[in-house]
């Protein structure tokens, strides 16, 4: 196909638009939320997806024909940065429009011919549902293969000749279909013109989002949880964007604190314009592990609407929503029965906390989804969801930086998520991951119950994610008057290292770097260590705290 | 390994430093350029590469123990942007230093356990040298496989548990070794402290380089060929960076023009600070197809030194250096014998044009290499080479945007380039690619000789790359007085589309968008179309030009 469909390499080769073998489905109300069966029916109706090298696609091609709300998102021209407003579609792209002319021969785009790709096939062995074992290695397995010309030779919809050539910055049509369907299935954005685009992971998506909405020359600033994701803070500061912390409780952001900051903003005292962006991790927040409940999300959203603040919703841990911790029935106990592992996918979906995107009638949320925590970090592929305007600007930026995720990642993730598992298999995998993480969390919490001095330490069992935030009551420390919180934190950290355990210091996550510490915290994770190691590690941590407090 | 080596996800998990099984090789002069045998000997001496999840690595670990020049690169603090100078290594990274302590248990980094990766193995079928066929599909083939725990189970050096977890922004130690060795083998940078880092492709690397060296608030500007790569121009302009074109001839950039612009810079007339950056594609330039000779490169470099201009050397087409076009012995003729296809790798290396990096005694070049044109575009993986200072800043930026190339790409490219082909096999593949592109180029040039009106059209057979730049002599057009060059260009372009051929308009590549066109050009490519299609396409193009000129 590449020989006649040559587009242009440089811009992300805008090429033949997608065609379908059948007619588009007739417009009809689809007021019921989308289901797995609905996706299957829609695909069957739409016919085989035909999308060649660097084919243009967008989410509208894969959404329900009728949106859940006919109202379109608001426009964000007043918040978008001059940099991103100045971005234009490439001049060369205009040429691509001509490629639809039958019989046109292209000498235009410098796309290499797939004849010269030194990769004939890609294969992968993956677990297959039901995911029976405690780890993926004990599960059933399947092999899946992609050849260079599966579309031509095997009636496939995606192959190496397309996946490994230049593509669109939005991602391949094949993967975009999957993320769009998944987004509608789970999040149901309540405005008409929402769209998705693939990202190279949420770190990259956040950097792009900041370039889109913040400008140092406007003295723009961002709000976030008072303890926030360290890399996010480090992404913002060098861009000249000031970051301000919002107070939190065990459910994360406090709407009152958010409102108070915005109501009483003093530009000259703060040295920054009133914030126009909120960056938040609503579920399993890093580092505090907090998860906003439904009402909290609505309240936070309302405050943002009131002050016209745009929201970056960063949700890598979203699917790691676990049942409440029950000490007596810890999932880490030998022989513990996981009643949730056989949950139906309908129940699983029904019980997920609604996202900010799900209540976003204005299109003021740019949501970032990631496969890093639930599939593999090394895909460097995730996706963003937002209004048509915001996603269009996002794509213009990607055309001049990432060009979308790697073709290897798109090819292999497509084989896994779409062809091998399908939407249902992926949901079953997420249910399985939740069980895995519940066991890990419970092992860490069991160790805390066993080893930590409760008179000076406290914690809230996380409902989501991979982090446990430990509070140490510095006011009860014998040197509380003489030493600062930072000094006590350092003393305990050093003692931990000496005893052979590493936990992250709370001060590393302070949203406002110069602000005084309000508490003494350590972040721990249950993502990677074995239950035995976690038990020993927490015992050492407890000893370090006891040693410092002299108890 | 991940269970005990937990680092931190957020920053790119800084983790255990690389260890080697044997002692480092003794320091000794290595004044002879590195050879394939030298790489093999060095690897044998160094012992097995052991680099776990997110292990720290840098090029110094893989370079010759003695540099070709003991002098270090200059410092670039005066040119680097405030944004990139403000970037700091992550606070969490400090914690990683403690991980070297024996027996330390980490509750620090949120790296997922590879137990939960749903990928047991990755396999790939690839051609193997000698690359006999006209296309890769006719070559010998080999299968190569990477398992989840090849290091633990199979004495491997790289596996899924590492490649698909979080890694360092510089790239994996395993791939960094390969690109460092390749860089020394081919480019021999003549200063002591050069280093490499993987990129997500040169589009991303250029965006990063611009963020590193240019700042709209300083009114920074960039010089480039007067006709330049469209996406590069579109990357610069929205950043608020003014672009200025340097005159070119059939060898590309004219040193005199470059010097004249810089000598006579009038900041207020130009509306920008005197340029501090030159962006150039020295080989097979896009769109003009020009390649700078050795002396030209030296002269351009000298002018840049004189005016303290930093150089971005973008070289995706570097290895597509072809023998001169000989009409009578066109490589596209049936039965043509390719005398170069059996060239030794030593001869191949010896005959490559020295790069700007190869003559860069100051460390003022940031070179961008790409696999897109010679392996697959879909790897979204390439590498940059520059001084230690520049590469260190580059990595700090990547930590907060790309986090390095995808693990899938690193895993599969490693299997292909290092384990299956090795350096020698890759060079043989490049020799093979050169033959492929020579045949393609000659087919296009044959068609031009046959079909184009030489009285009004001219071209220089490209010595490198994938583009042929066709000049139309607008002064001989019957409407030369009445119509602008842009109007004539549009007329011929439209006529081409009508006749069924797409070629890119020269005006799409003008470095200075408001400047008047100096000539009438069309860019064509021989990268993707078949010889038959190219013949028909050029015939149509010739008809369009003849039609417009009435000849």
mmCIF file with all atom_site columns, C-alpha atoms in Angstrom, chain A residues 340-462:
data_model
loop_
_atom_site.group_PDB
_atom_site.id
_atom_site.type_symbol
_atom_site.label_atom_id
_atom_site.label_alt_id
_atom_site.label_comp_id
_atom_site.label_asym_id
_atom_site.label_entity_id
_atom_site.label_seq_id
_atom_site.pdbx_PDB_ins_code
_atom_site.Cartn_x
_atom_site.Cartn_y
_atom_site.Cartn_z
_atom_site.occupancy
_atom_site.B_iso_or_equiv
_atom_site.pdbx_formal_charge
_atom_site.auth_seq_id
_atom_site.auth_comp_id
_atom_site.auth_asym_id
_atom_site.auth_atom_id
_atom_site.pdbx_PDB_model_num
ATOM 1   C CA . UNK A 1 340 ? -14.112 -10.271 43.888 1.00 0.00 ? 340 UNK A CA 1
ATOM 2   C CA . UNK A 1 341 ? -12.056 -12.284 41.442 1.00 0.00 ? 341 UNK A CA 1
ATOM 3   C CA . UNK A 1 342 ? -15.154 -13.823 39.906 1.00 0.00 ? 342 UNK A CA 1
ATOM 4   C CA . UNK A 1 343 ? -17.042 -10.560 39.705 1.00 0.00 ? 343 UNK A CA 1
ATOM 5   C CA . UNK A 1 344 ? -18.846 -10.015 36.434 1.00 0.00 ? 344 UNK A CA 1
ATOM 6   C CA . UNK A 1 345 ? -17.476 -7.334  34.165 1.00 0.00 ? 345 UNK A CA 1
ATOM 7   C CA . UNK A 1 346 ? -20.824 -5.509  34.471 1.00 0.00 ? 346 UNK A CA 1
ATOM 8   C CA . UNK A 1 347 ? -20.482 -5.391  38.254 1.00 0.00 ? 347 UNK A CA 1
ATOM 9   C CA . UNK A 1 348 ? -16.867 -4.354  37.960 1.00 0.00 ? 348 UNK A CA 1
ATOM 10  C CA . UNK A 1 349 ? -17.768 -1.430  35.708 1.00 0.00 ? 349 UNK A CA 1
ATOM 11  C CA . UNK A 1 350 ? -20.761 -0.448  37.829 1.00 0.00 ? 350 UNK A CA 1
ATOM 12  C CA . UNK A 1 351 ? -18.664 -0.246  40.959 1.00 0.00 ? 351 UNK A CA 1
ATOM 13  C CA . UNK A 1 352 ? -15.870 1.911   39.562 1.00 0.00 ? 352 UNK A CA 1
ATOM 14  C CA . UNK A 1 353 ? -15.886 5.434   40.983 1.00 0.00 ? 353 UNK A CA 1
ATOM 15  C CA . UNK A 1 354 ? -17.047 7.956   38.372 1.00 0.00 ? 354 UNK A CA 1
ATOM 16  C CA . UNK A 1 355 ? -14.154 9.976   37.032 1.00 0.00 ? 355 UNK A CA 1
ATOM 17  C CA . UNK A 1 356 ? -13.977 13.741  36.686 1.00 0.00 ? 356 UNK A CA 1
ATOM 18  C CA . UNK A 1 357 ? -14.311 13.132  32.947 1.00 0.00 ? 357 UNK A CA 1
ATOM 19  C CA . UNK A 1 358 ? -17.604 11.339  33.633 1.00 0.00 ? 358 UNK A CA 1
ATOM 20  C CA . UNK A 1 359 ? -19.131 14.428  35.258 1.00 0.00 ? 359 UNK A CA 1
ATOM 21  C CA . UNK A 1 360 ? -17.499 16.932  32.908 1.00 0.00 ? 360 UNK A CA 1
ATOM 22  C CA . UNK A 1 361 ? -20.328 18.731  31.114 1.00 0.00 ? 361 UNK A CA 1
ATOM 23  C CA . UNK A 1 362 ? -18.077 21.632  30.061 1.00 0.00 ? 362 UNK A CA 1
ATOM 24  C CA . UNK A 1 363 ? -15.235 19.677  28.476 1.00 0.00 ? 363 UNK A CA 1
ATOM 25  C CA . UNK A 1 364 ? -12.919 21.287  31.035 1.00 0.00 ? 364 UNK A CA 1
ATOM 26  C CA . UNK A 1 365 ? -11.119 18.027  31.840 1.00 0.00 ? 365 UNK A CA 1
ATOM 27  C CA . UNK A 1 366 ? -8.142  16.619  29.972 1.00 0.00 ? 366 UNK A CA 1
ATOM 28  C CA . UNK A 1 367 ? -7.993  13.068  31.254 1.00 0.00 ? 367 UNK A CA 1
ATOM 29  C CA . UNK A 1 368 ? -4.765  11.042  31.018 1.00 0.00 ? 368 UNK A CA 1
ATOM 30  C CA . UNK A 1 369 ? -5.001  7.258   30.993 1.00 0.00 ? 369 UNK A CA 1
ATOM 31  C CA . UNK A 1 370 ? -2.035  4.942   31.187 1.00 0.00 ? 370 UNK A CA 1
ATOM 32  C CA . UNK A 1 371 ? -1.230  1.274   30.663 1.00 0.00 ? 371 UNK A CA 1
ATOM 33  C CA . UNK A 1 372 ? 1.882   1.539   32.820 1.00 0.00 ? 372 UNK A CA 1
ATOM 34  C CA . UNK A 1 373 ? 0.418   0.312   36.079 1.00 0.00 ? 373 UNK A CA 1
ATOM 35  C CA . UNK A 1 374 ? -1.924  -2.352  34.704 1.00 0.00 ? 374 UNK A CA 1
ATOM 36  C CA . UNK A 1 375 ? -0.148  -3.734  31.613 1.00 0.00 ? 375 UNK A CA 1
ATOM 37  C CA . UNK A 1 376 ? 3.513   -2.670  31.269 1.00 0.00 ? 376 UNK A CA 1
ATOM 38  C CA . UNK A 1 377 ? 5.279   0.675   31.773 1.00 0.00 ? 377 UNK A CA 1
ATOM 39  C CA . UNK A 1 378 ? 7.453   -0.070  28.740 1.00 0.00 ? 378 UNK A CA 1
ATOM 40  C CA . UNK A 1 379 ? 4.672   0.400   26.217 1.00 0.00 ? 379 UNK A CA 1
ATOM 41  C CA . UNK A 1 380 ? 5.178   4.163   26.620 1.00 0.00 ? 380 UNK A CA 1
ATOM 42  C CA . UNK A 1 381 ? 1.648   4.399   25.354 1.00 0.00 ? 381 UNK A CA 1
ATOM 43  C CA . UNK A 1 382 ? -1.477  5.723   26.970 1.00 0.00 ? 382 UNK A CA 1
ATOM 44  C CA . UNK A 1 383 ? -4.192  8.075   25.861 1.00 0.00 ? 383 UNK A CA 1
ATOM 45  C CA . UNK A 1 384 ? -5.776  11.418  26.566 1.00 0.00 ? 384 UNK A CA 1
ATOM 46  C CA . UNK A 1 385 ? -9.450  12.334  26.386 1.00 0.00 ? 385 UNK A CA 1
ATOM 47  C CA . UNK A 1 386 ? -10.852 15.835  26.078 1.00 0.00 ? 386 UNK A CA 1
ATOM 48  C CA . UNK A 1 387 ? -12.923 18.105  23.879 1.00 0.00 ? 387 UNK A CA 1
ATOM 49  C CA . UNK A 1 388 ? -12.455 18.204  20.135 1.00 0.00 ? 388 UNK A CA 1
ATOM 50  C CA . UNK A 1 389 ? -10.719 21.579  20.380 1.00 0.00 ? 389 UNK A CA 1
ATOM 51  C CA . UNK A 1 390 ? -8.309  20.471  23.074 1.00 0.00 ? 390 UNK A CA 1
ATOM 52  C CA . UNK A 1 391 ? -7.493  17.153  21.400 1.00 0.00 ? 391 UNK A CA 1
ATOM 53  C CA . UNK A 1 392 ? -6.982  18.861  18.040 1.00 0.00 ? 392 UNK A CA 1
ATOM 54  C CA . UNK A 1 393 ? -4.448  21.226  19.645 1.00 0.00 ? 393 UNK A CA 1
ATOM 55  C CA . UNK A 1 394 ? -2.849  18.261  21.417 1.00 0.00 ? 394 UNK A CA 1
ATOM 56  C CA . UNK A 1 395 ? -2.361  16.506  18.093 1.00 0.00 ? 395 UNK A CA 1
ATOM 57  C CA . UNK A 1 396 ? -0.863  19.600  16.431 1.00 0.00 ? 396 UNK A CA 1
ATOM 58  C CA . UNK A 1 397 ? 1.713   19.643  19.218 1.00 0.00 ? 397 UNK A CA 1
ATOM 59  C CA . UNK A 1 398 ? 2.451   15.906  18.947 1.00 0.00 ? 398 UNK A CA 1
ATOM 60  C CA . UNK A 1 399 ? 3.058   16.258  15.208 1.00 0.00 ? 399 UNK A CA 1
ATOM 61  C CA . UNK A 1 400 ? 6.088   18.353  16.095 1.00 0.00 ? 400 UNK A CA 1
ATOM 62  C CA . UNK A 1 401 ? 7.372   16.360  19.034 1.00 0.00 ? 401 UNK A CA 1
ATOM 63  C CA . UNK A 1 402 ? 6.399   12.756  19.693 1.00 0.00 ? 402 UNK A CA 1
ATOM 64  C CA . UNK A 1 403 ? 4.643   11.790  16.437 1.00 0.00 ? 403 UNK A CA 1
ATOM 65  C CA . UNK A 1 404 ? 2.567   9.473   18.642 1.00 0.00 ? 404 UNK A CA 1
ATOM 66  C CA . UNK A 1 405 ? 3.613   6.281   20.396 1.00 0.00 ? 405 UNK A CA 1
ATOM 67  C CA . UNK A 1 406 ? 6.027   3.773   18.870 1.00 0.00 ? 406 UNK A CA 1
ATOM 68  C CA . UNK A 1 407 ? 4.708   1.493   16.152 1.00 0.00 ? 407 UNK A CA 1
ATOM 69  C CA . UNK A 1 408 ? 6.075   -1.538  17.995 1.00 0.00 ? 408 UNK A CA 1
ATOM 70  C CA . UNK A 1 409 ? 3.961   -0.571  21.008 1.00 0.00 ? 409 UNK A CA 1
ATOM 71  C CA . UNK A 1 410 ? 0.859   0.081   18.963 1.00 0.00 ? 410 UNK A CA 1
ATOM 72  C CA . UNK A 1 411 ? 1.246   -3.201  17.084 1.00 0.00 ? 411 UNK A CA 1
ATOM 73  C CA . UNK A 1 412 ? 1.806   -5.352  20.157 1.00 0.00 ? 412 UNK A CA 1
ATOM 74  C CA . UNK A 1 413 ? -0.715  -3.622  22.397 1.00 0.00 ? 413 UNK A CA 1
ATOM 75  C CA . UNK A 1 414 ? -3.294  -3.943  19.635 1.00 0.00 ? 414 UNK A CA 1
ATOM 76  C CA . UNK A 1 415 ? -2.586  -7.660  19.353 1.00 0.00 ? 415 UNK A CA 1
ATOM 77  C CA . UNK A 1 416 ? -2.968  -8.040  23.110 1.00 0.00 ? 416 UNK A CA 1
ATOM 78  C CA . UNK A 1 417 ? -5.870  -5.697  23.863 1.00 0.00 ? 417 UNK A CA 1
ATOM 79  C CA . UNK A 1 418 ? -7.985  -5.929  20.762 1.00 0.00 ? 418 UNK A CA 1
ATOM 80  C CA . UNK A 1 419 ? -7.298  -9.199  18.999 1.00 0.00 ? 419 UNK A CA 1
ATOM 81  C CA . UNK A 1 420 ? -6.386  -11.500 21.873 1.00 0.00 ? 420 UNK A CA 1
ATOM 82  C CA . UNK A 1 421 ? -8.274  -10.198 24.902 1.00 0.00 ? 421 UNK A CA 1
ATOM 83  C CA . UNK A 1 422 ? -10.865 -7.887  23.440 1.00 0.00 ? 422 UNK A CA 1
ATOM 84  C CA . UNK A 1 423 ? -12.615 -5.420  25.740 1.00 0.00 ? 423 UNK A CA 1
ATOM 85  C CA . UNK A 1 424 ? -13.984 -8.175  27.936 1.00 0.00 ? 424 UNK A CA 1
ATOM 86  C CA . UNK A 1 425 ? -10.624 -9.880  28.352 1.00 0.00 ? 425 UNK A CA 1
ATOM 87  C CA . UNK A 1 426 ? -9.071  -6.565  29.315 1.00 0.00 ? 426 UNK A CA 1
ATOM 88  C CA . UNK A 1 427 ? -11.719 -5.968  31.972 1.00 0.00 ? 427 UNK A CA 1
ATOM 89  C CA . UNK A 1 428 ? -11.074 -9.470  33.306 1.00 0.00 ? 428 UNK A CA 1
ATOM 90  C CA . UNK A 1 429 ? -7.357  -8.648  33.418 1.00 0.00 ? 429 UNK A CA 1
ATOM 91  C CA . UNK A 1 430 ? -8.155  -5.487  35.389 1.00 0.00 ? 430 UNK A CA 1
ATOM 92  C CA . UNK A 1 431 ? -10.241 -7.529  37.830 1.00 0.00 ? 431 UNK A CA 1
ATOM 93  C CA . UNK A 1 432 ? -7.272  -9.876  38.143 1.00 0.00 ? 432 UNK A CA 1
ATOM 94  C CA . UNK A 1 433 ? -4.870  -6.954  38.700 1.00 0.00 ? 433 UNK A CA 1
ATOM 95  C CA . UNK A 1 434 ? -7.134  -5.599  41.407 1.00 0.00 ? 434 UNK A CA 1
ATOM 96  C CA . UNK A 1 435 ? -6.862  -8.934  43.219 1.00 0.00 ? 435 UNK A CA 1
ATOM 97  C CA . UNK A 1 436 ? -3.112  -8.918  42.837 1.00 0.00 ? 436 UNK A CA 1
ATOM 98  C CA . UNK A 1 437 ? -2.824  -5.425  44.260 1.00 0.00 ? 437 UNK A CA 1
ATOM 99  C CA . UNK A 1 438 ? -5.309  -6.121  47.042 1.00 0.00 ? 438 UNK A CA 1
ATOM 100 C CA . UNK A 1 439 ? -3.098  -8.966  48.219 1.00 0.00 ? 439 UNK A CA 1
ATOM 101 C CA . UNK A 1 440 ? -0.032  -6.761  48.007 1.00 0.00 ? 440 UNK A CA 1
ATOM 102 C CA . UNK A 1 441 ? -1.717  -3.904  49.835 1.00 0.00 ? 441 UNK A CA 1
ATOM 103 C CA . UNK A 1 442 ? -3.021  -6.181  52.551 1.00 0.00 ? 442 UNK A CA 1
ATOM 104 C CA . UNK A 1 443 ? 0.425   -7.694  53.072 1.00 0.00 ? 443 UNK A CA 1
ATOM 105 C CA . UNK A 1 444 ? 1.850   -4.222  53.643 1.00 0.00 ? 444 UNK A CA 1
ATOM 106 C CA . UNK A 1 445 ? -1.019  -3.181  55.904 1.00 0.00 ? 445 UNK A CA 1
ATOM 107 C CA . UNK A 1 446 ? -0.700  -6.445  57.882 1.00 0.00 ? 446 UNK A CA 1
ATOM 108 C CA . UNK A 1 447 ? 2.969   -5.623  58.405 1.00 0.00 ? 447 UNK A CA 1
ATOM 109 C CA . UNK A 1 448 ? 2.103   -2.100  59.540 1.00 0.00 ? 448 UNK A CA 1
ATOM 110 C CA . UNK A 1 449 ? -0.450  -3.386  62.027 1.00 0.00 ? 449 UNK A CA 1
ATOM 111 C CA . UNK A 1 450 ? 2.153   -5.776  63.330 1.00 0.00 ? 450 UNK A CA 1
ATOM 112 C CA . UNK A 1 451 ? 5.281   -3.623  63.482 1.00 0.00 ? 451 UNK A CA 1
ATOM 113 C CA . UNK A 1 452 ? 4.529   0.083   63.619 1.00 0.00 ? 452 UNK A CA 1
ATOM 114 C CA . UNK A 1 453 ? 4.114   2.092   66.856 1.00 0.00 ? 453 UNK A CA 1
ATOM 115 C CA . UNK A 1 454 ? 0.504   3.199   66.668 1.00 0.00 ? 454 UNK A CA 1
ATOM 116 C CA . UNK A 1 455 ? 0.906   5.741   69.410 1.00 0.00 ? 455 UNK A CA 1
ATOM 117 C CA . UNK A 1 456 ? 3.015   7.919   67.143 1.00 0.00 ? 456 UNK A CA 1
ATOM 118 C CA . UNK A 1 457 ? 2.170   6.617   63.659 1.00 0.00 ? 457 UNK A CA 1
ATOM 119 C CA . UNK A 1 458 ? -1.094  6.522   61.729 1.00 0.00 ? 458 UNK A CA 1
ATOM 120 C CA . UNK A 1 459 ? -2.315  5.767   58.224 1.00 0.00 ? 459 UNK A CA 1
ATOM 121 C CA . UNK A 1 460 ? -5.443  5.366   56.128 1.00 0.00 ? 460 UNK A CA 1
ATOM 122 C CA . UNK A 1 461 ? -5.639  2.074   54.235 1.00 0.00 ? 461 UNK A CA 1
ATOM 123 C CA . UNK A 1 462 ? -5.611  3.120   50.585 1.00 0.00 ? 462 UNK A CA 1
#
